[in-house]
Amino acid sequence: MVVCGDDGLAHRLAAELRGVYREQVTLVVPPSGRRVRQPVVGRARAASAALRDMVNAAVNRTGNSDATGGTGGTGGTGGTGRELEATEPTEDVLADAGVERATALALVYDDDETNIRAALTARRLNPRLQLVLRLYNRRLGQHIEELLDQSAALASGGGPGSGSGSTTVLSDADTAAPALAATALVGTSKVVETDGLLLRAVERNPPRPGEVADPGLCTLALLSATSNDPAGADGSEDSGENGPQLLPDAAAVEAATGRGTVALEQVSYSGPPLPAGRAGVPAFGELFSRRLRWSLAGLAACVVALAVALMVVTGDHPLHATYVTLLDLFSINEPAHNADIGRQILQLLSGFVGLLLLPVLLAAVLEALGTFRSASTLRKPPRGLGGHVVLLGLGKIGTRVLTRLREMDIPVVCVEADPEARGMATARRLRVPVVLGDVTQEGVLEAAEIHRAHSLLALTSVDTTNLEAVLYARSVRSRLRVVLRLYDDDFATAVYRTLRAAHPRALTRSRSVTHLAAPSFAGAMMGRQILGAIPVERRVLLFAAVEVAGHPQLEGKTVGEAFRAGAWRVLALEVSDGERAAGADSPSEGARESRLVWELPDTYVLRGSDRVVLAATRRGLAELLGRRARRGVDV
């Protein structure tokens, strides 16, 4: 395996492949003086040590393979490898790294162009190479994936099934955005998308005596015994009885008392998605202010009253009376010299109402033009806003999270210091209020209505900025729900413990994008389609779509027999249109728009032609589908 990158994702991915999958890895990184994240990590670890002293709680790392920690989460030392230093992944560098003989290559540079250029070179050097690219531009990624697959098929002299290498394009932002957005909304829930469906992992409290816990689609995990202890860790890595248990069997769930569970649910968005094509057009109610709307309504009522009065005085037809009233209103009717006194009074009143109407119409035109003009600019938080999410940072991660939140119709206020940030265009298109300013400056968070917010998402690229913003927000509102994006895992653990000990009644979560992304990239290098990852305390569950053929642990066995506690579990079966799983009681349980059958009976026999969606731990997925499992090496 060859991994090329210039930030923390490359190191975490290499550690994942070495520790979990026990692969030989060659890591290509820039020279030490040009690594972007190294100074930030150094400061983070120094701050982490200071925070540990504050709470007098040492951070114990056990090295469990399913933990979401950095080097501690890799588990084992069975893999080997080497490290090369190079400024760019040129052809000579890739050849020196052994791309011609490698099984897979991951290009995880922060720059899309660098990854694409290196991928084209690597595909020419080795047409059978498994390529994994990190691209932020999703549309471009689809085209590049098709282009590289066609190139591999032509170079190998066959079609798609000729054994040519495949290409997988992933985005760390897309992998982490659902979990970050869900954490801000419902605290400890996590989501993953599969074939258009939204799955949510819900943490349930221990059932009371006499109550029966709702397992949802299935029970994914048992939470650690210390999960409700303010002084404990967010997901102890203890592998004993008190630690979290991933994918437990029915006996373990029944035997667990006083421990929460994580259940999988199938849910939909809480609100309709915003129409992208008309997102920049304001609603009619937003064209005019409330005072102007009342003024227009009052003048319209006066016109109607004058028309009715004229109809009563003169006996005219209602349409003709309305027409004459409008002529008098705009002063284009003949004076009623020879008419009776009632008609003359009505004409004078109509002229007076017309004088009042002119400035109101002018104000309406000016307000409408101003509203359309401001529709393409950044909006300010409206007065009285409450229950919203304050999002700090509109980089690539913040932009993806903002899109997710608006798809769920959640009110958001963004805070960004750079007016040219990547997500500014998205904020304008979605008409999301944005506060421009440094979040560490006084008054910026107040402008975002932080004292009435539901939660705070600190997603800037600087750990200390996120921490400072969260601490200040907690001083304004002690029970505010906060989610931090922290790079260093030791730093994240220390920050979490400190904040939870200081504010035991408030919800605090620390998340690392590389923690969530590295397992997906590693799984793709092993040749599987990783649908997503869900954090369970400090561990990770992977969701993958797997072909049953060629896997003796699945093929020919029932769903119940294929389940291995703590390792993997079959969740759904993909079926073609009109087909349904054997054992389904009604057509409603068969093929749907998503083409996935959930709640499979334990008696259903998995065939070689089936394709299933399963949940697995990282080590379980390596054992089930990893290359070393096919070699017969013991896990």
PDB file of N, CA, C and O in Angstrom, residues 6-71:
ATOM      1  N   ASP A   6      -0.306  15.344   2.652  1.00  0.00           N
ATOM      2  CA  ASP A   6       0.440  16.438   3.262  1.00  0.00           C
ATOM      3  C   ASP A   6      -0.174  16.918   4.572  1.00  0.00           C
ATOM      4  O   ASP A   6       0.173  17.989   5.057  1.00  0.00           O
ATOM      5  N   ASP A   7      -1.108  16.129   5.161  1.00  0.00           N
ATOM      6  CA  ASP A   7      -1.675  16.530   6.440  1.00  0.00           C
ATOM      7  C   ASP A   7      -1.911  15.299   7.299  1.00  0.00           C
ATOM      8  O   ASP A   7      -1.440  14.193   6.997  1.00  0.00           O
ATOM      9  N   GLY A   8      -2.674  15.489   8.385  1.00  0.00           N
ATOM     10  CA  GLY A   8      -2.851  14.404   9.345  1.00  0.00           C
ATOM     11  C   GLY A   8      -3.578  13.202   8.803  1.00  0.00           C
ATOM     12  O   GLY A   8      -3.414  12.093   9.325  1.00  0.00           O
ATOM     13  N   LEU A   9      -4.409  13.370   7.757  1.00  0.00           N
ATOM     14  CA  LEU A   9      -5.133  12.226   7.221  1.00  0.00           C
ATOM     15  C   LEU A   9      -4.193  11.170   6.671  1.00  0.00           C
ATOM     16  O   LEU A   9      -4.452   9.967   6.798  1.00  0.00           O
ATOM     17  N   ALA A  10      -3.090  11.590   6.049  1.00  0.00           N
ATOM     18  CA  ALA A  10      -2.136  10.619   5.504  1.00  0.00           C
ATOM     19  C   ALA A  10      -1.529   9.766   6.616  1.00  0.00           C
ATOM     20  O   ALA A  10      -1.409   8.541   6.479  1.00  0.00           O
ATOM     21  N   HIS A  11      -1.153  10.395   7.718  1.00  0.00           N
ATOM     22  CA  HIS A  11      -0.553   9.641   8.814  1.00  0.00           C
ATOM     23  C   HIS A  11      -1.572   8.701   9.464  1.00  0.00           C
ATOM     24  O   HIS A  11      -1.251   7.558   9.797  1.00  0.00           O
ATOM     25  N   ARG A  12      -2.790   9.179   9.662  1.00  0.00           N
ATOM     26  CA  ARG A  12      -3.812   8.321  10.268  1.00  0.00           C
ATOM     27  C   ARG A  12      -4.166   7.163   9.349  1.00  0.00           C
ATOM     28  O   ARG A  12      -4.416   6.049   9.804  1.00  0.00           O
ATOM     29  N   LEU A  13      -4.215   7.422   8.044  1.00  0.00           N
ATOM     30  CA  LEU A  13      -4.533   6.366   7.096  1.00  0.00           C
ATOM     31  C   LEU A  13      -3.437   5.309   7.076  1.00  0.00           C
ATOM     32  O   LEU A  13      -3.719   4.101   7.052  1.00  0.00           O
ATOM     33  N   ALA A  14      -2.179   5.746   7.089  1.00  0.00           N
ATOM     34  CA  ALA A  14      -1.081   4.786   7.116  1.00  0.00           C
ATOM     35  C   ALA A  14      -1.116   3.956   8.395  1.00  0.00           C
ATOM     36  O   ALA A  14      -0.897   2.733   8.364  1.00  0.00           O
ATOM     37  N   ALA A  15      -1.392   4.608   9.526  1.00  0.00           N
ATOM     38  CA  ALA A  15      -1.482   3.865  10.785  1.00  0.00           C
ATOM     39  C   ALA A  15      -2.646   2.886  10.767  1.00  0.00           C
ATOM     40  O   ALA A  15      -2.557   1.775  11.316  1.00  0.00           O
ATOM     41  N   GLU A  16      -3.741   3.272  10.132  1.00  0.00           N
ATOM     42  CA  GLU A  16      -4.900   2.382  10.018  1.00  0.00           C
ATOM     43  C   GLU A  16      -4.541   1.128   9.216  1.00  0.00           C
ATOM     44  O   GLU A  16      -4.874   0.004   9.596  1.00  0.00           O
ATOM     45  N   LEU A  17      -3.869   1.313   8.100  1.00  0.00           N
ATOM     46  CA  LEU A  17      -3.517   0.166   7.261  1.00  0.00           C
ATOM     47  C   LEU A  17      -2.506  -0.747   7.946  1.00  0.00           C
ATOM     48  O   LEU A  17      -2.573  -1.965   7.821  1.00  0.00           O
ATOM     49  N   ARG A  18      -1.563  -0.150   8.676  1.00  0.00           N
ATOM     50  CA  ARG A  18      -0.556  -0.963   9.347  1.00  0.00           C
ATOM     51  C   ARG A  18      -1.116  -1.692  10.557  1.00  0.00           C
ATOM     52  O   ARG A  18      -0.869  -2.881  10.758  1.00  0.00           O
ATOM     53  N   GLY A  19      -1.865  -0.963  11.387  1.00  0.00           N
ATOM     54  CA  GLY A  19      -2.302  -1.538  12.648  1.00  0.00           C
ATOM     55  C   GLY A  19      -3.493  -2.449  12.530  1.00  0.00           C
ATOM     56  O   GLY A  19      -3.531  -3.500  13.171  1.00  0.00           O
ATOM     57  N   VAL A  20      -4.511  -2.055  11.732  1.00  0.00           N
ATOM     58  CA  VAL A  20      -5.735  -2.836  11.636  1.00  0.00           C
ATOM     59  C   VAL A  20      -5.636  -3.899  10.552  1.00  0.00           C
ATOM     60  O   VAL A  20      -5.932  -5.071  10.776  1.00  0.00           O
ATOM     61  N   TYR A  21      -5.194  -3.492   9.351  1.00  0.00           N
ATOM     62  CA  TYR A  21      -5.145  -4.424   8.229  1.00  0.00           C
ATOM     63  C   TYR A  21      -3.798  -5.117   8.084  1.00  0.00           C
ATOM     64  O   TYR A  21      -3.650  -6.014   7.265  1.00  0.00           O
ATOM     65  N   ARG A  22      -2.799  -4.667   8.875  1.00  0.00           N
ATOM     66  CA  ARG A  22      -1.472  -5.293   8.881  1.00  0.00           C
ATOM     67  C   ARG A  22      -0.858  -5.341   7.487  1.00  0.00           C
ATOM     68  O   ARG A  22      -0.326  -6.365   7.052  1.00  0.00           O
ATOM     69  N   GLU A  23      -0.943  -4.244   6.776  1.00  0.00           N
ATOM     70  CA  GLU A  23      -0.400  -4.155   5.436  1.00  0.00           C
ATOM     71  C   GLU A  23       0.965  -3.470   5.465  1.00  0.00           C
ATOM     72  O   GLU A  23       1.277  -2.702   6.369  1.00  0.00           O
ATOM     73  N   GLN A  24       1.759  -3.755   4.463  1.00  0.00           N
ATOM     74  CA  GLN A  24       3.010  -3.035   4.256  1.00  0.00           C
ATOM     75  C   GLN A  24       2.692  -1.702   3.587  1.00  0.00           C
ATOM     76  O   GLN A  24       2.096  -1.676   2.514  1.00  0.00           O
ATOM     77  N   VAL A  25       3.079  -0.615   4.212  1.00  0.00           N
ATOM     78  CA  VAL A  25       2.678   0.723   3.767  1.00  0.00           C
ATOM     79  C   VAL A  25       3.919   1.572   3.525  1.00  0.00           C
ATOM     80  O   VAL A  25       4.845   1.589   4.349  1.00  0.00           O
ATOM     81  N   THR A  26       3.902   2.274   2.406  1.00  0.00           N
ATOM     82  CA  THR A  26       4.897   3.300   2.125  1.00  0.00           C
ATOM     83  C   THR A  26       4.204   4.649   2.198  1.00  0.00           C
ATOM     84  O   THR A  26       3.262   4.908   1.444  1.00  0.00           O
ATOM     85  N   LEU A  27       4.665   5.491   3.098  1.00  0.00           N
ATOM     86  CA  LEU A  27       4.058   6.798   3.330  1.00  0.00           C
ATOM     87  C   LEU A  27       4.921   7.877   2.677  1.00  0.00           C
ATOM     88  O   LEU A  27       6.107   7.993   2.981  1.00  0.00           O
ATOM     89  N   VAL A  28       4.313   8.661   1.794  1.00  0.00           N
ATOM     90  CA  VAL A  28       5.004   9.751   1.106  1.00  0.00           C
ATOM     91  C   VAL A  28       4.435  11.066   1.635  1.00  0.00           C
ATOM     92  O   VAL A  28       3.252  11.355   1.447  1.00  0.00           O
ATOM     93  N   VAL A  29       5.279  11.841   2.308  1.00  0.00           N
ATOM     94  CA  VAL A  29       4.854  13.099   2.912  1.00  0.00           C
ATOM     95  C   VAL A  29       5.867  14.183   2.560  1.00  0.00           C
ATOM     96  O   VAL A  29       7.009  13.888   2.201  1.00  0.00           O
ATOM     97  N   PRO A  30       5.474  15.462   2.662  1.00  0.00           N
ATOM     98  CA  PRO A  30       6.430  16.536   2.407  1.00  0.00           C
ATOM     99  C   PRO A  30       7.539  16.540   3.447  1.00  0.00           C
ATOM    100  O   PRO A  30       7.415  15.918   4.518  1.00  0.00           O
ATOM    101  N   PRO A  31       8.649  17.217   3.176  1.00  0.00           N
ATOM    102  CA  PRO A  31       9.702  17.336   4.197  1.00  0.00           C
ATOM    103  C   PRO A  31       9.160  17.941   5.485  1.00  0.00           C
ATOM    104  O   PRO A  31       8.154  18.655   5.491  1.00  0.00           O
ATOM    105  N   SER A  32       9.817  17.651   6.584  1.00  0.00           N
ATOM    106  CA  SER A  32       9.322  18.039   7.909  1.00  0.00           C
ATOM    107  C   SER A  32       9.046  19.529   8.000  1.00  0.00           C
ATOM    108  O   SER A  32       8.077  19.959   8.621  1.00  0.00           O
ATOM    109  N   GLY A  33       9.861  20.354   7.395  1.00  0.00           N
ATOM    110  CA  GLY A  33       9.674  21.786   7.491  1.00  0.00           C
ATOM    111  C   GLY A  33       8.499  22.311   6.699  1.00  0.00           C
ATOM    112  O   GLY A  33       8.105  23.470   6.861  1.00  0.00           O
ATOM    113  N   ARG A  34       7.889  21.473   5.823  1.00  0.00           N
ATOM    114  CA  ARG A  34       6.796  21.946   4.973  1.00  0.00           C
ATOM    115  C   ARG A  34       5.477  21.274   5.303  1.00  0.00           C
ATOM    116  O   ARG A  34       4.514  21.395   4.564  1.00  0.00           O
ATOM    117  N   ARG A  35       5.405  20.540   6.402  1.00  0.00           N
ATOM    118  CA  ARG A  35       4.147  19.906   6.795  1.00  0.00           C
ATOM    119  C   ARG A  35       3.258  20.936   7.468  1.00  0.00           C
ATOM    120  O   ARG A  35       3.645  21.583   8.427  1.00  0.00           O
ATOM    121  N   VAL A  36       2.050  21.024   6.944  1.00  0.00           N
ATOM    122  CA  VAL A  36       1.181  22.118   7.347  1.00  0.00           C
ATOM    123  C   VAL A  36       0.697  21.958   8.775  1.00  0.00           C
ATOM    124  O   VAL A  36       0.676  22.897   9.553  1.00  0.00           O
ATOM    125  N   ARG A  37       0.331  20.741   9.179  1.00  0.00           N
ATOM    126  CA  ARG A  37      -0.351  20.559  10.445  1.00  0.00           C
ATOM    127  C   ARG A  37       0.587  20.355  11.626  1.00  0.00           C
ATOM    128  O   ARG A  37       0.151  20.384  12.759  1.00  0.00           O
ATOM    129  N   GLN A  38       1.873  20.164  11.381  1.00  0.00           N
ATOM    130  CA  GLN A  38       2.757  19.802  12.483  1.00  0.00           C
ATOM    131  C   GLN A  38       2.821  20.857  13.583  1.00  0.00           C
ATOM    132  O   GLN A  38       2.743  20.530  14.754  1.00  0.00           O
ATOM    133  N   PRO A  39       2.954  22.177  13.291  1.00  0.00           N
ATOM    134  CA  PRO A  39       2.987  23.154  14.372  1.00  0.00           C
ATOM    135  C   PRO A  39       1.701  23.186  15.181  1.00  0.00           C
ATOM    136  O   PRO A  39       1.731  23.359  16.393  1.00  0.00           O
ATOM    137  N   VAL A  40       0.544  23.006  14.519  1.00  0.00           N
ATOM    138  CA  VAL A  40      -0.717  23.028  15.241  1.00  0.00           C
ATOM    139  C   VAL A  40      -0.809  21.859  16.196  1.00  0.00           C
ATOM    140  O   VAL A  40      -1.256  21.969  17.330  1.00  0.00           O
ATOM    141  N   VAL A  41      -0.351  20.692  15.754  1.00  0.00           N
ATOM    142  CA  VAL A  41      -0.380  19.526  16.616  1.00  0.00           C
ATOM    143  C   VAL A  41       0.517  19.732  17.826  1.00  0.00           C
ATOM    144  O   VAL A  41       0.190  19.360  18.944  1.00  0.00           O
ATOM    145  N   GLY A  42       1.665  20.346  17.600  1.00  0.00           N
ATOM    146  CA  GLY A  42       2.560  20.593  18.719  1.00  0.00           C
ATOM    147  C   GLY A  42       1.936  21.481  19.767  1.00  0.00           C
ATOM    148  O   GLY A  42       2.001  21.217  20.965  1.00  0.00           O
ATOM    149  N   ARG A  43       1.284  22.559  19.343  1.00  0.00           N
ATOM    150  CA  ARG A  43       0.628  23.434  20.298  1.00  0.00           C
ATOM    151  C   ARG A  43      -0.534  22.725  20.962  1.00  0.00           C
ATOM    152  O   ARG A  43      -0.810  22.935  22.143  1.00  0.00           O
ATOM    153  N   ALA A  44      -1.241  21.894  20.189  1.00  0.00           N
ATOM    154  CA  ALA A  44      -2.385  21.195  20.769  1.00  0.00           C
ATOM    155  C   ALA A  44      -1.941  20.257  21.875  1.00  0.00           C
ATOM    156  O   ALA A  44      -2.573  20.158  22.923  1.00  0.00           O
ATOM    157  N   ARG A  45      -0.831  19.555  21.654  1.00  0.00           N
ATOM    158  CA  ARG A  45      -0.380  18.626  22.689  1.00  0.00           C
ATOM    159  C   ARG A  45       0.102  19.364  23.933  1.00  0.00           C
ATOM    160  O   ARG A  45      -0.065  18.911  25.056  1.00  0.00           O
ATOM    161  N   ALA A  46       0.700  20.532  23.739  1.00  0.00           N
ATOM    162  CA  ALA A  46       1.110  21.316  24.903  1.00  0.00           C
ATOM    163  C   ALA A  46      -0.111  21.771  25.698  1.00  0.00           C
ATOM    164  O   ALA A  46      -0.136  21.696  26.925  1.00  0.00           O
ATOM    165  N   ALA A  47      -1.143  22.242  24.988  1.00  0.00           N
ATOM    166  CA  ALA A  47      -2.361  22.634  25.687  1.00  0.00           C
ATOM    167  C   ALA A  47      -3.051  21.438  26.319  1.00  0.00           C
ATOM    168  O   ALA A  47      -3.664  21.547  27.386  1.00  0.00           O
ATOM    169  N   SER A  48      -2.951  20.294  25.665  1.00  0.00           N
ATOM    170  CA  SER A  48      -3.555  19.089  26.226  1.00  0.00           C
ATOM    171  C   SER A  48      -2.924  18.741  27.566  1.00  0.00           C
ATOM    172  O   SER A  48      -3.617  18.381  28.518  1.00  0.00           O
ATOM    173  N   ALA A  49      -1.609  18.856  27.660  1.00  0.00           N
ATOM    174  CA  ALA A  49      -0.947  18.560  28.929  1.00  0.00           C
ATOM    175  C   ALA A  49      -1.379  19.526  30.024  1.00  0.00           C
ATOM    176  O   ALA A  49      -1.589  19.123  31.181  1.00  0.00           O
ATOM    177  N   ALA A  50      -1.556  20.798  29.666  1.00  0.00           N
ATOM    178  CA  ALA A  50      -1.988  21.770  30.661  1.00  0.00           C
ATOM    179  C   ALA A  50      -3.400  21.467  31.149  1.00  0.00           C
ATOM    180  O   ALA A  50      -3.697  21.574  32.347  1.00  0.00           O
ATOM    181  N   LEU A  51      -4.272  21.054  30.237  1.00  0.00           N
ATOM    182  CA  LEU A  51      -5.640  20.743  30.635  1.00  0.00           C
ATOM    183  C   LEU A  51      -5.698  19.490  31.498  1.00  0.00           C
ATOM    184  O   LEU A  51      -6.517  19.380  32.405  1.00  0.00           O
ATOM    185  N   ARG A  52      -4.809  18.557  31.226  1.00  0.00           N
ATOM    186  CA  ARG A  52      -4.780  17.365  32.079  1.00  0.00           C
ATOM    187  C   ARG A  52      -4.425  17.732  33.517  1.00  0.00           C
ATOM    188  O   ARG A  52      -4.964  17.169  34.477  1.00  0.00           O
ATOM    189  N   ASP A  53      -3.473  18.662  33.662  1.00  0.00           N
ATOM    190  CA  ASP A  53      -3.093  19.084  35.006  1.00  0.00           C
ATOM    191  C   ASP A  53      -4.246  19.784  35.710  1.00  0.00           C
ATOM    192  O   ASP A  53      -4.389  19.677  36.933  1.00  0.00           O
ATOM    193  N   MET A  54      -5.084  20.484  34.938  1.00  0.00           N
ATOM    194  CA  MET A  54      -6.194  21.201  35.546  1.00  0.00           C
ATOM    195  C   MET A  54      -7.201  20.246  36.158  1.00  0.00           C
ATOM    196  O   MET A  54      -7.757  20.503  37.216  1.00  0.00           O
ATOM    197  N   VAL A  55      -7.475  19.155  35.504  1.00  0.00           N
ATOM    198  CA  VAL A  55      -8.500  18.228  35.995  1.00  0.00           C
ATOM    199  C   VAL A  55      -7.919  17.038  36.723  1.00  0.00           C
ATOM    200  O   VAL A  55      -8.662  16.214  37.256  1.00  0.00           O
ATOM    201  N   ASN A  56      -6.558  16.943  36.755  1.00  0.00           N
ATOM    202  CA  ASN A  56      -5.882  15.852  37.453  1.00  0.00           C
ATOM    203  C   ASN A  56      -6.372  14.493  36.984  1.00  0.00           C
ATOM    204  O   ASN A  56      -6.640  13.600  37.773  1.00  0.00           O
ATOM    205  N   ALA A  57      -6.553  14.385  35.671  1.00  0.00           N
ATOM    206  CA  ALA A  57      -7.015  13.119  35.108  1.00  0.00           C
ATOM    207  C   ALA A  57      -6.100  12.754  33.963  1.00  0.00           C
ATOM    208  O   ALA A  57      -6.118  13.409  32.932  1.00  0.00           O
ATOM    209  N   ALA A  58      -5.315  11.770  34.126  1.00  0.00           N
ATOM    210  CA  ALA A  58      -4.402  11.358  33.063  1.00  0.00           C
ATOM    211  C   ALA A  58      -5.181  10.670  31.959  1.00  0.00           C
ATOM    212  O   ALA A  58      -6.168   9.988  32.194  1.00  0.00           O
ATOM    213  N   VAL A  59      -4.727  10.890  30.738  1.00  0.00           N
ATOM    214  CA  VAL A  59      -5.371  10.290  29.585  1.00  0.00           C
ATOM    215  C   VAL A  59      -4.701   8.946  29.308  1.00  0.00           C
ATOM    216  O   VAL A  59      -3.544   8.888  28.908  1.00  0.00           O
ATOM    217  N   ASN A  60      -5.424   7.866  29.586  1.00  0.00           N
ATOM    218  CA  ASN A  60      -4.882   6.520  29.415  1.00  0.00           C
ATOM    219  C   ASN A  60      -5.285   5.992  28.056  1.00  0.00           C
ATOM    220  O   ASN A  60      -6.467   5.916  27.737  1.00  0.00           O
ATOM    221  N   ARG A  61      -4.289   5.675  27.274  1.00  0.00           N
ATOM    222  CA  ARG A  61      -4.545   5.135  25.943  1.00  0.00           C
ATOM    223  C   ARG A  61      -4.242   3.645  25.952  1.00  0.00           C
ATOM    224  O   ARG A  61      -3.133   3.222  26.283  1.00  0.00           O
ATOM    225  N   THR A  62      -5.240   2.825  25.624  1.00  0.00           N
ATOM    226  CA  THR A  62      -5.060   1.381  25.670  1.00  0.00           C
ATOM    227  C   THR A  62      -4.696   0.775  24.336  1.00  0.00           C
ATOM    228  O   THR A  62      -4.340  -0.389  24.243  1.00  0.00           O
ATOM    229  N   GLY A  63      -4.855   1.567  23.249  1.00  0.00           N
ATOM    230  CA  GLY A  63      -4.470   1.034  21.938  1.00  0.00           C
ATOM    231  C   GLY A  63      -5.461   0.093  21.345  1.00  0.00           C
ATOM    232  O   GLY A  63      -5.127  -0.755  20.542  1.00  0.00           O
ATOM    233  N   ASN A  64      -6.750   0.171  21.773  1.00  0.00           N
ATOM    234  CA  ASN A  64      -7.760  -0.702  21.188  1.00  0.00           C
ATOM    235  C   ASN A  64      -7.962  -0.379  19.726  1.00  0.00           C
ATOM    236  O   ASN A  64      -7.988   0.774  19.344  1.00  0.00           O
ATOM    237  N   SER A  65      -8.161  -1.344  18.911  1.00  0.00           N
ATOM    238  CA  SER A  65      -8.211  -1.117  17.466  1.00  0.00           C
ATOM    239  C   SER A  65      -9.454  -0.402  17.023  1.00  0.00           C
ATOM    240  O   SER A  65      -9.468   0.183  15.959  1.00  0.00           O
ATOM    241  N   ASP A  66     -10.535  -0.438  17.805  1.00  0.00           N
ATOM    242  CA  ASP A  66     -11.752   0.210  17.372  1.00  0.00           C
ATOM    243  C   ASP A  66     -11.908   1.590  17.962  1.00  0.00           C
ATOM    244  O   ASP A  66     -12.930   2.224  17.792  1.00  0.00           O
ATOM    245  N   ALA A  67     -10.912   2.102  18.666  1.00  0.00           N
ATOM    246  CA  ALA A  67     -10.994   3.458  19.198  1.00  0.00           C
ATOM    247  C   ALA A  67     -10.781   4.441  18.070  1.00  0.00           C
ATOM    248  O   ALA A  67     -10.115   4.169  17.099  1.00  0.00           O
ATOM    249  N   THR A  68     -11.355   5.636  18.233  1.00  0.00           N
ATOM    250  CA  THR A  68     -11.179   6.651  17.206  1.00  0.00           C
ATOM    251  C   THR A  68      -9.965   7.495  17.455  1.00  0.00           C
ATOM    252  O   THR A  68      -9.773   8.508  16.832  1.00  0.00           O
ATOM    253  N   GLY A  69      -9.124   7.112  18.368  1.00  0.00           N
ATOM    254  CA  GLY A  69      -7.923   7.886  18.635  1.00  0.00           C
ATOM    255  C   GLY A  69      -6.951   7.790  17.497  1.00  0.00           C
ATOM    256  O   GLY A  69      -7.121   7.075  16.532  1.00  0.00           O
ATOM    257  N   GLY A  70      -5.841   8.538  17.643  1.00  0.00           N
ATOM    258  CA  GLY A  70      -4.868   8.604  16.563  1.00  0.00           C
ATOM    259  C   GLY A  70      -4.024   7.352  16.518  1.00  0.00           C
ATOM    260  O   GLY A  70      -4.426   6.296  16.102  1.00  0.00           O
ATOM    261  N   THR A  71      -2.786   7.469  17.007  1.00  0.00           N
ATOM    262  CA  THR A  71      -1.930   6.308  16.947  1.00  0.00           C
ATOM    263  C   THR A  71      -2.419   5.217  17.878  1.00  0.00           C
ATOM    264  O   THR A  71      -2.197   4.046  17.636  1.00  0.00           O
TER     265      THR A  71
END
